[in-house]
XYZ file of N, CA, C and O in Angstrom:
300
model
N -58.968 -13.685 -6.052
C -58.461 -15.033 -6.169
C -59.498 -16.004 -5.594
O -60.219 -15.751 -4.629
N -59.490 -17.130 -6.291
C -60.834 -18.314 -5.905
C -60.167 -19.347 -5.391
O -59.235 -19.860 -6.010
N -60.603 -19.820 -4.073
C -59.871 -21.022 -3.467
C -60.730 -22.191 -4.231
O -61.832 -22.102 -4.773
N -59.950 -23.193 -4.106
C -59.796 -24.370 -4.727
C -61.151 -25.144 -4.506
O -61.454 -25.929 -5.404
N -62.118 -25.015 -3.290
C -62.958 -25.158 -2.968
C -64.341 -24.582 -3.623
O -65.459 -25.087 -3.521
N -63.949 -23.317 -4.366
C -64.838 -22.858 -5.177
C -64.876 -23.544 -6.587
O -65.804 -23.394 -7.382
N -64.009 -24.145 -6.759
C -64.006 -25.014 -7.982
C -64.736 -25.658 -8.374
O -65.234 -25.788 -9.492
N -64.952 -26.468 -6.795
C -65.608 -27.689 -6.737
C -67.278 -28.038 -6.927
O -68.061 -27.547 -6.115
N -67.671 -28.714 -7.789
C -69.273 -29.062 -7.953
C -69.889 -29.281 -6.726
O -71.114 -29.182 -6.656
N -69.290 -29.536 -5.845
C -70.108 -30.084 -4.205
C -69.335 -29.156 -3.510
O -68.357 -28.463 -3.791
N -70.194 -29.366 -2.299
C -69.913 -28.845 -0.851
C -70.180 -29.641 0.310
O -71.217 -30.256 0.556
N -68.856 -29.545 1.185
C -68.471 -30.866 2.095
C -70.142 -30.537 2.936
O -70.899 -29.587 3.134
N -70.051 -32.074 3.238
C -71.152 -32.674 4.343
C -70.928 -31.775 5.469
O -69.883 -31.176 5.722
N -72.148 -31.744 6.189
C -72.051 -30.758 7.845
C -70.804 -31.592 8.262
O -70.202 -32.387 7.541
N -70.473 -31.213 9.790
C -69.651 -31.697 10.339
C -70.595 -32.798 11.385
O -70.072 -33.386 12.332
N -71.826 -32.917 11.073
C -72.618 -34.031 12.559
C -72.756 -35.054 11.826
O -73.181 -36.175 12.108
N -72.206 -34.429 10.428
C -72.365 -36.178 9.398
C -71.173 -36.967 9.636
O -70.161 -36.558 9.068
N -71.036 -38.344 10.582
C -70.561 -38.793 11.193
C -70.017 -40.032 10.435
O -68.894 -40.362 10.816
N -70.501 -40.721 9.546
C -69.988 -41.731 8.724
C -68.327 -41.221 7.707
O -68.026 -40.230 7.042
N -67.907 -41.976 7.924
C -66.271 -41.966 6.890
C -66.837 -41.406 4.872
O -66.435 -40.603 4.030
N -67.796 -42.313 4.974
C -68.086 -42.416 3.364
C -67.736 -40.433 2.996
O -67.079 -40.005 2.047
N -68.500 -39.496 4.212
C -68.813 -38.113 3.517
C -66.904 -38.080 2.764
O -66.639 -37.750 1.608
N -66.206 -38.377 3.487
C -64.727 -37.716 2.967
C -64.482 -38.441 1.702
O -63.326 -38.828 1.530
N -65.641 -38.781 0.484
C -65.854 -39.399 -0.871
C -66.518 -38.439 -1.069
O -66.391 -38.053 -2.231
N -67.315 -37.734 -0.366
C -68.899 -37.041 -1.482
C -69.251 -36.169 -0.513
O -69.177 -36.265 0.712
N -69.929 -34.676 -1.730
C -70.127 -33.822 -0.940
C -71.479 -33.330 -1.650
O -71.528 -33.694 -2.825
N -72.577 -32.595 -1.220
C -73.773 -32.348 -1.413
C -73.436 -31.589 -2.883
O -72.359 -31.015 -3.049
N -74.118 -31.627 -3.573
C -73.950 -30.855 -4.982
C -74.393 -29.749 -4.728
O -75.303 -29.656 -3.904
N -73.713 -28.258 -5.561
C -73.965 -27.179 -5.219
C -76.073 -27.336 -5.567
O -77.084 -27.184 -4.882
N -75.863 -27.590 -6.544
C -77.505 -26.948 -7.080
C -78.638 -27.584 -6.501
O -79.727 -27.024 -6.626
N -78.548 -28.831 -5.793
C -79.502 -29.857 -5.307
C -79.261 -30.411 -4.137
O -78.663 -31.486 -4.168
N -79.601 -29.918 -2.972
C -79.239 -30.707 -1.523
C -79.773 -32.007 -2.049
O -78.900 -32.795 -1.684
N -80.629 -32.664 -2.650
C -80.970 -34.535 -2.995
C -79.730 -34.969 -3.423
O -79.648 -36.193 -3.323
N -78.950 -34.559 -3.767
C -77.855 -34.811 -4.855
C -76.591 -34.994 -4.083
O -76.442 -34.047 -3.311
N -75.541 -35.948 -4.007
C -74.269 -35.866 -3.763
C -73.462 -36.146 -5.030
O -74.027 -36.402 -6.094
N -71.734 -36.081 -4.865
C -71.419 -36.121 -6.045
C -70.147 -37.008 -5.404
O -69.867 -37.072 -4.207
N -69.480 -37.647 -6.460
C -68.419 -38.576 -5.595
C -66.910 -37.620 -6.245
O -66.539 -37.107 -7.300
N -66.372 -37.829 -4.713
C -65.064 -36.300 -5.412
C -64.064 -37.564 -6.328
O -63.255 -37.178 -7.171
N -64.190 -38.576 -6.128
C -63.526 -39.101 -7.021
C -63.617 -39.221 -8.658
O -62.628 -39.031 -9.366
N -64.593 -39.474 -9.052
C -64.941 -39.729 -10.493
C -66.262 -38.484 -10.935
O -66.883 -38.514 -11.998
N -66.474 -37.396 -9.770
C -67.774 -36.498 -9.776
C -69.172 -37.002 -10.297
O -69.930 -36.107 -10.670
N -69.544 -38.053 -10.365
C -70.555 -38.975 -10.629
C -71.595 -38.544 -9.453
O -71.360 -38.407 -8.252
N -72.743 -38.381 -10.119
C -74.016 -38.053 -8.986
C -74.729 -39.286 -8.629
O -75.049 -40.221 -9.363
N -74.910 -39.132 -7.443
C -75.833 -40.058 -6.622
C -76.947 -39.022 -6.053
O -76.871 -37.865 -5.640
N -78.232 -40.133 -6.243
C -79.222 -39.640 -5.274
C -79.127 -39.579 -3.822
O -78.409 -40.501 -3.434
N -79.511 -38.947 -2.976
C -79.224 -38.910 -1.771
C -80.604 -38.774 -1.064
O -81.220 -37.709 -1.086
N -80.967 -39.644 -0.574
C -82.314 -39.671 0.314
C -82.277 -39.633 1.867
O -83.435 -39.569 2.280
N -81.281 -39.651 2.976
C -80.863 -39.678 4.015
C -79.873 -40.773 4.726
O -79.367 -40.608 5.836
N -79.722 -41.701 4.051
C -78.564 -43.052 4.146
C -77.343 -42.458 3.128
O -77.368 -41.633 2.214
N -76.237 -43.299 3.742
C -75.203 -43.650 3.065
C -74.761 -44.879 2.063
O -73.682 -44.998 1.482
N -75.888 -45.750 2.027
C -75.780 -46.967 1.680
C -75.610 -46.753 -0.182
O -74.967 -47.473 -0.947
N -76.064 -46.068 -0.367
C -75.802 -45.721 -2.028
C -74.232 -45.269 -2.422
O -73.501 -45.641 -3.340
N -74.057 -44.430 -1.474
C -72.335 -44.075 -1.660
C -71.818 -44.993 -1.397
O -71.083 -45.469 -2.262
N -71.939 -45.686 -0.100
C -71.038 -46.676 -0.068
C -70.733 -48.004 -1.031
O -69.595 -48.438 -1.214
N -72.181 -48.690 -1.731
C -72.067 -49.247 -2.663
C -71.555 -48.152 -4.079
O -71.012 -48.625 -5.077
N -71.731 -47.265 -3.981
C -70.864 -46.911 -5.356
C -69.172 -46.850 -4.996
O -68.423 -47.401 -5.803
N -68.623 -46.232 -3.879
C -66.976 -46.745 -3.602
C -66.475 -48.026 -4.192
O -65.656 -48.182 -5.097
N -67.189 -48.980 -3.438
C -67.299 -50.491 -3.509
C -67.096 -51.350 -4.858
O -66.455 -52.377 -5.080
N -68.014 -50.400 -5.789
C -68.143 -51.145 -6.953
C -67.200 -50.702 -8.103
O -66.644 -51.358 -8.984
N -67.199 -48.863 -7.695
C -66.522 -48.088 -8.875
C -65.178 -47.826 -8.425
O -64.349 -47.543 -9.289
N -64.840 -47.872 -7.270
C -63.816 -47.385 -6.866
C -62.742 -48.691 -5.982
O -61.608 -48.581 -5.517
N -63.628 -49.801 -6.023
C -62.637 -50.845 -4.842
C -62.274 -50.732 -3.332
O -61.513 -51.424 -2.655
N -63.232 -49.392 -2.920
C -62.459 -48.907 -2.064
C -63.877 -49.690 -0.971
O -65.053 -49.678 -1.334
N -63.442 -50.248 0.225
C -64.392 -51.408 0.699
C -64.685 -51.344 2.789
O -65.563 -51.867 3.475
N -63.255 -50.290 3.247
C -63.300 -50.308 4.048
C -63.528 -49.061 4.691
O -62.636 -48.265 4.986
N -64.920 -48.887 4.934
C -65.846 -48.245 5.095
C -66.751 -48.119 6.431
O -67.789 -48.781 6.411
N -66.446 -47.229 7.772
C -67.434 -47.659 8.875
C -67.802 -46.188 9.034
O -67.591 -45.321 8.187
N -68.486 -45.979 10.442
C -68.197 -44.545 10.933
C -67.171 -44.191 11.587
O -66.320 -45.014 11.921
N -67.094 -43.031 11.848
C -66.319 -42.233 12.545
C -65.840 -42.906 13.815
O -64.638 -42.849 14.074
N -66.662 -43.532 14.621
C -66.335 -43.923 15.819
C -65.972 -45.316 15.764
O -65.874 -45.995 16.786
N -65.753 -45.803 14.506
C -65.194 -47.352 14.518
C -66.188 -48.328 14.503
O -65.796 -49.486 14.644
N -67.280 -48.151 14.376
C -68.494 -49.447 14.163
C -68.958 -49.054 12.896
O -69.271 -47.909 12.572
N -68.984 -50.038 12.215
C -69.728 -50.836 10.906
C -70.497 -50.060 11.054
O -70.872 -49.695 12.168
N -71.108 -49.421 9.509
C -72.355 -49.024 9.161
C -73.289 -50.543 8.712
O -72.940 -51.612 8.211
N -74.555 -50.017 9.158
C -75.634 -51.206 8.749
C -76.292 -50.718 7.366
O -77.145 -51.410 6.810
């Protein structure tokens, strides 16, 4: 039997990845450069920021309120 997780085109962010955005997007199986958004599975490049995911939520998804983990604004 295959858990539900094996389904999936991505695989969740480490756990030291500290920004909110990861619980949208998870590294694509075939390409650590690559994330994928679990909402619409749309690939983004991934170069070491979040600022690409977060403008894709924003634009494709409406979804706007967005910080880290510990409650301060991402820059």
């Amino acid at each position: 039997m295959t858990s539900m997780a094996d389904d999936l085109p991505f695989r969740n962010a480490p756990a030291k990845y500290k920004s909110k955005v990861w619980a949208h997007f998870g590294f694509a199986k075939h390409n650590h450069k690559t994330v994928i958004c679990a909402h619409c599975m749309a690939e983004l490049k991934y170069v070491g920021g979040t600022t690409n995911m977060s403008t894709h939520l924003s634009r494709h998804h409406k979804i706007t309120e967005i910080g880290s983990k510990s409650g301060m604004p991402e820059t």
